[in-house]
XYZ file of C-alpha atoms in Angstrom:
555
model
C 0.000 0.000 0.000
C 2.774 2.449 0.938
C 4.632 1.596 -2.286
C 1.553 2.374 -4.384
C 1.190 5.775 -2.698
C 4.873 6.574 -3.335
C 4.603 5.535 -6.994
C 1.502 7.755 -7.445
C 3.305 10.766 -5.909
C 6.365 10.201 -8.126
C 4.148 10.167 -11.250
C 2.543 13.496 -10.255
C 5.959 15.090 -9.589
C 7.217 13.892 -13.021
C 4.177 15.391 -14.759
C 4.681 18.689 -12.894
C 8.386 18.796 -13.901
C 7.473 18.217 -17.570
C 4.940 21.101 -17.463
C 7.588 23.426 -15.940
C 10.068 22.480 -18.680
C 7.473 23.169 -21.405
C 6.580 26.592 -19.925
C 10.269 27.509 -19.553
C 11.132 26.526 -23.125
C 8.102 28.385 -24.529
C 9.038 31.567 -22.661
C 12.493 31.886 -24.209
C 12.630 34.812 -26.610
C 15.517 35.351 -28.996
C 17.137 38.781 -28.571
C 20.052 40.792 -29.914
C 22.106 43.396 -28.083
C 22.086 46.999 -29.343
C 24.712 49.260 -27.761
C 24.381 53.058 -27.828
C 28.062 53.983 -27.570
C 27.536 57.757 -27.519
C 25.019 60.530 -28.269
C 26.654 63.579 -29.886
C 25.508 67.091 -30.787
C 26.010 69.122 -33.990
C 29.685 69.786 -33.128
C 30.471 66.102 -32.527
C 30.673 66.429 -28.726
C 28.915 64.132 -26.250
C 25.608 65.499 -24.988
C 25.914 66.216 -21.254
C 22.380 65.189 -20.303
C 20.219 62.081 -20.262
C 18.631 61.221 -23.624
C 15.424 59.121 -23.552
C 15.114 56.854 -26.598
C 12.613 54.394 -28.050
C 14.167 51.334 -29.721
C 11.646 49.125 -31.529
C 8.941 50.307 -29.099
C 11.143 49.857 -25.988
C 11.771 53.052 -23.949
C 15.305 53.409 -22.547
C 17.565 56.244 -21.301
C 21.145 56.880 -22.400
C 23.215 58.645 -19.725
C 26.181 60.925 -20.378
C 29.550 59.162 -20.152
C 28.092 55.632 -20.307
C 27.359 52.949 -22.881
C 23.725 51.838 -23.056
C 23.208 48.116 -23.727
C 19.673 47.119 -24.738
C 18.391 43.612 -25.497
C 15.926 43.832 -28.390
C 13.652 40.898 -29.362
C 14.560 39.622 -32.841
C 12.876 36.492 -34.174
C 14.945 36.212 -37.369
C 18.719 36.074 -37.636
C 18.713 39.404 -39.535
C 16.286 42.268 -39.049
C 15.867 46.003 -38.576
C 15.653 48.327 -35.595
C 14.062 51.777 -35.486
C 15.373 54.413 -33.070
C 13.281 57.472 -32.098
C 14.347 60.290 -29.771
C 11.952 61.079 -26.912
C 14.053 63.981 -25.591
C 12.404 67.380 -25.071
C 15.642 69.261 -25.856
C 17.336 67.217 -28.615
C 16.118 65.462 -31.758
C 17.859 62.992 -34.052
C 19.327 64.464 -37.234
C 16.812 62.147 -38.925
C 13.449 61.784 -37.119
C 13.913 58.006 -37.107
C 16.967 55.895 -37.822
C 16.565 52.462 -39.329
C 19.469 50.004 -38.996
C 19.992 46.465 -40.130
C 21.150 44.167 -37.316
C 22.333 40.591 -37.009
C 20.937 38.809 -33.966
C 24.252 37.104 -33.159
C 26.610 40.031 -33.836
C 24.454 42.803 -32.329
C 25.012 46.475 -33.204
C 27.109 49.397 -31.845
C 25.811 52.897 -32.660
C 26.797 56.544 -32.212
C 23.681 58.718 -32.560
C 23.796 62.315 -33.874
C 21.385 64.935 -32.499
C 20.580 68.596 -33.005
C 19.348 70.972 -30.299
C 15.668 71.889 -30.408
C 14.976 75.644 -30.706
C 14.257 77.572 -27.523
C 10.503 77.898 -26.840
C 8.795 81.190 -27.649
C 6.409 82.363 -24.951
C 3.341 84.412 -25.819
C 0.225 85.600 -24.086
C -3.135 86.363 -25.672
C -4.516 89.817 -24.890
C -8.173 90.472 -25.717
C -9.685 93.982 -25.657
C -13.263 92.809 -25.156
C -14.893 96.225 -25.336
C -14.312 99.978 -25.105
C -17.041 101.892 -23.224
C -17.660 105.544 -22.355
C -18.609 107.035 -19.013
C -22.245 106.043 -19.513
C -21.353 102.385 -20.046
C -22.199 102.432 -23.757
C -19.912 101.028 -26.449
C -17.777 103.620 -28.231
C -18.916 103.796 -31.851
C -15.656 104.692 -33.576
C -12.330 102.970 -34.317
C -9.572 103.400 -31.751
C -5.800 103.035 -32.177
C -4.669 101.013 -29.151
C -0.985 100.510 -28.311
C -0.153 97.245 -26.484
C 3.464 97.225 -25.305
C 4.237 99.952 -27.888
C 2.752 98.024 -30.835
C -0.323 99.700 -32.327
C -3.503 97.803 -33.238
C -6.928 98.875 -34.487
C -9.998 98.207 -32.309
C -13.336 98.402 -34.136
C -16.804 98.609 -32.523
C -18.084 95.421 -34.166
C -15.628 92.924 -32.649
C -13.110 92.274 -29.901
C -9.413 92.903 -30.543
C -7.422 89.704 -29.867
C -3.618 89.687 -30.281
C -0.707 87.462 -29.247
C 2.201 89.348 -27.705
C 5.676 88.026 -26.840
C 6.390 87.743 -23.115
C 9.150 86.413 -20.901
C 9.092 82.891 -19.484
C 7.894 84.184 -16.118
C 5.126 86.730 -15.407
C 5.312 89.882 -17.563
C 3.663 93.281 -17.762
C 1.254 94.655 -20.417
C 1.032 98.425 -20.973
C -2.051 99.895 -22.700
C -2.046 103.308 -24.421
C -4.762 104.895 -26.567
C -4.419 107.770 -29.040
C -7.720 109.566 -29.612
C -8.856 113.167 -30.037
C -12.278 112.355 -28.651
C -11.668 110.000 -25.721
C -9.268 109.628 -22.789
C -8.524 106.287 -21.081
C -9.616 106.367 -17.438
C -9.416 102.638 -16.565
C -6.335 100.681 -15.540
C -3.583 100.665 -18.195
C -0.990 98.299 -16.646
C -1.670 94.556 -16.287
C 0.220 91.431 -15.270
C 0.153 88.483 -17.636
C 1.344 84.882 -17.477
C 2.757 83.080 -20.583
C 0.270 80.888 -22.485
C -2.658 82.310 -20.518
C -5.219 84.831 -21.728
C -5.853 88.347 -20.482
C -9.339 89.840 -21.021
C -9.573 93.638 -20.697
C -12.509 96.061 -20.642
C -11.347 99.657 -21.308
C -13.268 102.655 -19.939
C -13.024 106.169 -21.417
C -14.285 109.659 -20.797
C -15.500 111.807 -23.682
C -13.329 114.811 -24.579
C -15.805 116.392 -27.004
C -16.996 119.553 -25.166
C -20.000 120.350 -27.292
C -22.309 118.208 -29.334
C -21.552 118.300 -33.036
C -23.811 117.450 -35.969
C -23.989 113.706 -36.549
C -22.064 112.759 -39.668
C -22.980 109.479 -41.310
C -19.892 107.235 -41.437
C -19.806 104.492 -44.090
C -17.802 101.330 -43.551
C -16.391 98.483 -45.608
C -14.342 95.418 -44.663
C -10.772 94.504 -45.563
C -9.332 90.996 -45.274
C -5.522 91.002 -44.844
C -3.313 87.934 -45.416
C 0.442 87.732 -45.942
C 3.216 85.319 -46.851
C 5.118 84.881 -44.620
C 2.343 84.969 -42.022
C 4.744 86.622 -39.548
C 5.098 89.774 -41.669
C 4.819 93.155 -39.946
C 1.915 94.954 -41.680
C 1.050 98.602 -41.070
C -1.908 100.437 -42.630
C -2.468 104.197 -42.673
C -5.371 106.379 -43.849
C -5.334 109.758 -45.572
C -4.868 111.455 -42.182
C -1.648 109.402 -41.699
C -3.202 107.568 -38.748
C -1.185 104.331 -38.736
C -2.002 100.992 -37.101
C -0.500 97.473 -37.155
C -2.411 94.343 -38.142
C -1.618 90.648 -38.224
C -1.991 88.263 -41.149
C -5.357 86.497 -41.589
C -7.318 89.425 -40.097
C -10.573 91.106 -41.215
C -10.846 94.861 -40.510
C -13.958 97.077 -40.466
C -12.747 100.411 -41.913
C -14.196 103.722 -43.039
C -14.458 103.654 -46.811
C -11.539 105.217 -48.650
C -8.001 104.554 -49.855
C -5.386 103.212 -47.445
C -1.624 102.865 -47.764
C 0.102 99.722 -46.484
C 3.665 98.585 -45.772
C 4.774 94.998 -45.101
C 8.170 93.743 -43.943
C 9.757 90.641 -42.444
C 13.261 89.483 -41.530
C 14.964 88.033 -44.597
C 12.388 89.497 -47.037
C 12.197 92.609 -49.227
C 9.794 95.273 -47.927
C 6.706 95.990 -50.027
C 4.342 98.971 -50.116
C 1.053 99.670 -51.834
C -2.481 101.044 -51.697
C -5.868 99.382 -51.253
C -9.374 100.765 -51.710
C -12.072 99.932 -49.147
C -15.626 100.242 -50.541
C -18.958 100.391 -48.736
C -20.551 97.042 -47.822
C -17.915 95.092 -49.810
C -15.110 92.903 -48.440
C -11.844 93.847 -50.114
C -8.810 91.526 -49.967
C -5.200 92.528 -49.418
C -2.986 89.548 -50.299
C 0.676 90.345 -49.640
C 3.496 88.052 -50.845
C 6.965 89.169 -49.798
C 10.045 88.155 -51.804
C 12.982 86.604 -49.967
C 16.264 88.496 -49.873
C 18.637 86.175 -51.712
C 22.221 86.650 -50.595
C 24.683 84.605 -52.649
C 28.194 83.217 -52.408
C 30.489 81.261 -54.741
C 31.654 77.659 -54.539
C 34.108 75.597 -56.632
C 35.948 72.271 -56.268
C 39.430 70.740 -56.359
C 38.863 66.960 -56.474
C 41.067 63.960 -57.253
C 40.399 62.090 -59.484
C 39.405 64.880 -61.870
C 36.517 62.873 -63.347
C 34.760 62.690 -59.944
C 31.169 63.935 -59.689
C 30.255 66.605 -57.133
C 26.586 67.007 -56.191
C 25.376 69.644 -53.716
C 21.965 69.664 -52.020
C 20.252 72.613 -50.353
C 17.937 72.347 -47.334
C 14.965 71.656 -49.626
C 16.752 68.725 -51.297
C 17.367 70.552 -54.612
C 20.501 69.166 -56.286
C 23.213 71.282 -57.947
C 25.944 69.585 -59.991
C 29.382 71.176 -59.648
C 31.492 70.354 -62.691
C 35.262 70.517 -63.015
C 36.631 74.073 -63.480
C 33.182 75.473 -62.652
C 32.171 78.044 -60.046
C 28.576 77.956 -58.814
C 26.850 81.022 -57.404
C 24.437 79.795 -54.738
C 22.080 81.338 -52.204
C 23.675 81.577 -48.755
C 23.051 78.647 -46.434
C 24.323 75.201 -45.489
C 24.643 72.621 -48.277
C 25.405 68.923 -48.073
C 27.464 67.360 -50.841
C 28.560 63.993 -52.232
C 31.800 63.400 -54.152
C 31.864 60.102 -56.071
C 33.615 58.341 -58.924
C 33.596 54.816 -60.347
C 36.076 52.646 -58.477
C 36.422 55.043 -55.546
C 34.750 55.337 -52.163
C 32.334 58.309 -52.074
C 32.769 61.170 -49.611
C 29.925 63.117 -47.986
C 30.303 66.508 -46.401
C 28.721 69.820 -45.535
C 29.717 73.339 -46.566
C 28.382 76.761 -45.650
C 27.899 79.297 -48.460
C 28.361 82.828 -47.137
C 27.435 86.130 -48.721
C 29.990 87.305 -51.326
C 32.532 84.671 -50.159
C 34.442 82.021 -52.179
C 34.471 78.441 -50.878
C 36.286 75.380 -52.306
C 35.407 71.700 -51.834
C 38.680 69.743 -51.676
C 38.929 65.949 -51.493
C 41.131 63.069 -52.657
C 38.973 59.963 -53.063
C 40.157 56.552 -51.880
C 40.199 53.902 -54.612
C 38.392 50.605 -54.042
C 38.623 47.254 -55.883
C 35.589 45.234 -56.937
C 36.290 42.657 -54.225
C 36.517 45.435 -51.601
C 33.298 46.948 -52.948
C 31.469 43.604 -52.664
C 32.711 43.158 -49.105
C 31.544 46.642 -48.139
C 28.119 45.958 -49.668
C 27.814 42.706 -47.705
C 28.673 44.559 -44.466
C 26.064 47.293 -44.933
C 23.631 47.434 -41.998
C 21.798 50.738 -42.546
C 20.016 52.477 -45.404
C 22.126 55.603 -44.872
C 25.286 53.531 -45.298
C 23.811 51.897 -48.415
C 23.012 55.258 -50.014
C 26.520 56.512 -49.264
C 28.064 53.439 -50.919
C 25.758 53.428 -53.964
C 27.802 55.957 -56.048
C 30.859 53.628 -55.854
C 29.199 51.050 -58.146
C 30.761 51.335 -61.644
C 28.428 52.485 -64.414
C 30.506 50.408 -66.859
C 30.720 46.623 -66.515
C 33.995 45.686 -64.758
C 36.336 43.133 -66.327
C 35.816 39.934 -64.316
C 36.116 36.185 -64.715
C 32.913 34.192 -65.241
C 32.921 33.144 -61.579
C 33.742 36.663 -60.374
C 31.077 38.129 -62.658
C 28.413 35.810 -61.181
C 29.444 36.682 -57.610
C 29.568 40.423 -58.346
C 26.094 40.696 -59.869
C 24.612 38.334 -57.295
C 25.897 40.744 -54.625
C 24.367 43.712 -56.468
C 20.984 41.947 -56.691
C 21.003 41.408 -52.906
C 21.978 45.065 -52.504
C 19.016 46.141 -54.656
C 16.636 44.023 -52.561
C 18.047 45.644 -49.384
C 17.447 49.132 -50.813
C 13.888 48.286 -51.880
C 12.959 46.842 -48.506
C 14.464 49.915 -46.848
C 11.958 52.135 -48.763
C 14.602 53.422 -51.214
C 12.538 52.035 -54.079
C 13.640 54.403 -56.844
C 17.312 53.747 -56.042
C 16.657 49.994 -56.084
C 14.969 50.147 -59.508
C 17.841 52.240 -60.909
C 20.321 49.623 -59.650
C 18.387 46.758 -61.290
C 18.350 48.698 -64.590
C 22.138 49.092 -64.329
C 22.594 45.356 -63.654
C 20.509 44.374 -66.700
C 22.395 46.866 -68.898
C 25.623 45.107 -67.939
C 24.296 41.530 -67.612
C 21.062 41.059 -69.566
C 21.008 37.299 -68.792
C 20.906 37.787 -65.007
C 17.642 36.012 -64.204
C 17.571 37.113 -60.526
C 17.901 40.801 -61.392
C 15.313 40.462 -64.159
C 12.768 38.714 -61.911
C 13.268 41.065 -58.927
C 13.146 44.161 -61.156
C 9.863 43.075 -62.751
C 8.363 42.070 -59.372
C 9.268 45.363 -57.691
C 8.167 47.434 -60.681
C 4.860 45.552 -60.668
C 4.381 46.383 -56.974
C 4.939 50.112 -57.487
C 3.487 50.981 -60.914
C 2.157 47.696 -62.300
C -0.989 49.215 -63.755
C 0.900 51.873 -65.737
C 4.062 49.963 -66.749
C 2.459 46.825 -68.202
C 4.454 46.943 -71.448
C 7.802 47.447 -69.703
C 7.080 44.630 -67.241
C 6.217 42.294 -70.151
C 9.511 43.058 -71.906
C 11.474 42.377 -68.698
C 9.678 39.191 -67.636
C 9.092 37.443 -70.989
C 12.642 35.971 -71.355
C 12.295 34.167 -67.984
C 9.928 31.617 -69.535
C 11.608 31.855 -72.935
C 15.270 32.023 -73.946
C 16.582 32.418 -70.372
C 14.609 29.526 -68.882
C 17.490 27.023 -69.061
C 19.825 29.475 -67.277
C 17.693 29.266 -64.139
C 18.843 26.565 -61.660
C 16.733 23.406 -61.913
C 15.382 23.650 -58.347
C 14.052 27.174 -59.014
C 13.143 26.871 -62.690
C 9.485 25.797 -62.512
C 8.583 28.198 -59.704
C 10.185 31.245 -61.348
C 8.753 30.256 -64.726
C 5.231 29.934 -63.261
C 5.490 33.249 -61.374
C 6.787 34.965 -64.524
C 3.947 33.608 -66.666
C 1.401 34.850 -64.137
C 3.030 38.298 -64.003
C 3.017 38.414 -67.817
C -0.698 37.494 -67.915
C -1.493 40.058 -65.209
C -0.094 42.864 -67.388
C -2.949 42.328 -69.869
C -5.449 42.556 -67.032
C -3.858 45.886 -65.986
C -3.794 47.115 -69.592
C -7.506 46.330 -69.951
C -8.298 48.251 -66.723
C -6.613 51.379 -68.117
C -7.473 51.237 -71.836
C -10.717 49.225 -71.828
C -9.507 47.365 -74.930
C -11.428 44.084 -75.275
C -8.517 42.505 -77.149
C -6.351 42.953 -74.033
C -8.998 41.273 -71.881
C -9.186 38.352 -74.314
C -5.398 37.946 -74.304
C -5.406 38.125 -70.516
C -8.037 35.342 -70.250
C -6.017 33.101 -72.572
C -2.775 33.572 -70.653
C -4.433 33.197 -67.246
C -6.038 29.910 -68.351
C -2.599 28.729 -69.459
C -1.224 29.596 -65.990
C -4.059 27.686 -64.303
C -3.523 24.658 -66.558
C 0.242 24.539 -65.926
C -0.358 24.273 -62.188
C -1.407 20.634 -62.628
C 2.060 19.758 -64.055
C 3.956 21.028 -61.002
C 5.472 18.917 -58.267
C 3.651 18.761 -54.935
C 6.201 21.069 -53.260
C 5.842 23.598 -56.079
C 2.041 23.403 -55.987
C 2.061 24.122 -52.271
C 4.173 27.261 -52.798
C 2.154 28.511 -55.793
C -1.412 27.682 -54.654
C -2.249 31.341 -53.815
C -0.964 32.493 -57.203
C -3.196 29.979 -59.004
C -6.218 31.207 -57.032
C -5.355 34.788 -57.962
C -5.181 33.732 -61.633
C -8.649 32.173 -61.367
C -9.987 35.352 -59.758
C -8.581 37.632 -62.485
C -9.832 35.331 -65.241
C -13.390 35.437 -63.858
C -13.274 39.244 -63.603
C -12.236 39.532 -67.254
C -14.873 37.022 -68.372
C -17.550 39.043 -66.588
C -16.332 42.234 -68.281
C -16.578 40.554 -71.706
C -19.965 38.987 -70.912
C -18.649 35.430 -71.230
């Protein structure tokens, strides 16, 4: 009896141990280690404050003078991480940095930041009403000075303005210029940044004797400016001048008004505007930027190197040998590149009426070195920097070296496409096919990616790229891939006629599409079981497209 009880307890303990093992094994999550080596500012110096970061959704804090090690979940051996700054005082040079990482090797990074601009504090001041000694609203326009800046108050609406103030409490001074009224209420107020201040102004009448009532006719004027921060002043025929803000509607006595608009970095403009009775006139002011220019030239080795400069808007300027460019002042980034050499990136400041020279000696690189650098790329920024090093002319290589070289370029193109540099990827595939038209991998990837982006518009180009893969190039495809690539290519070719019919409405394109889609469906039955399993979804898509086209043709 005792033995039976012991045996029963041992069985229960064994079952419990097995459950614990299963739970433990299921809870293991593969991770990779990302190390933030340093966080630097615009001058390349370490930032002397804590920087909160978000890495693939995980919030961490890098501290000055330390290395931050973070374990990031990564299910595949290779993947990507996204880094976002959560600092209130610094932001990454790019809003988000994407990096390729190997789970086993991990990744060491130095992050570059720029300081966020200092906050501007304002307070909203609202002149709700202007009343006389009897408590009635004053029925004429008043020029009101708020901290020495003049605004126009009109009887039909409140005057609301934003004024700059210090970070702590500040003072608002009110002054009024009028021949008929004198301010008798408080004229000094305390204000707190980002809070409103509502004011009711009281006046006493200065008119000693009643005068005949003169009918005053009004019209409205809508004022808008570019830039919206322009300083706009308007004056009437009596030279009474007041300041208005952009996107403001004024109620004015009918007549002709003169205006002046100015802003830092822009040419001042002046003009006249007529305000008519019961009509809203519009004053649309566009100021022209003051364009200060400087000169820039280059001294590069080798002499055939290309120099491309980019302004802050991304506009590219090509700087040729023995050429001097005259550019608007500002900071420009540049790339110096040449076939067979490592590219160089830099930054140069163009200053007013100054001469600047870009000087570099590029480092040569062999094809084998280039392939190794491509294989080691782990970020899109690094890939874009290396892209200009790829020769535009086919290099002289052995058959084996040629295969390895273009196979590396195809992988590079896939990396660019998946990193959202789609145009660069398509340009690279075009270059590969110009140099190696029989490269089946480049041809298939180029057609597939082009179909994803602009398949409906580029049906003819996709057909010309994909057709050889189930024609003269079929036997160049390895046997274990041949049937799958051939089937996918035939479907893509048939799909182009479906896309062409959607755009042109040509019934002959629909008929050709039905015929080719039926051929794709029929060929599925000749595939091996493994191939059928991989291509089942594609066959179903072919059936779906065929039925759509049949319905369109009334079949």
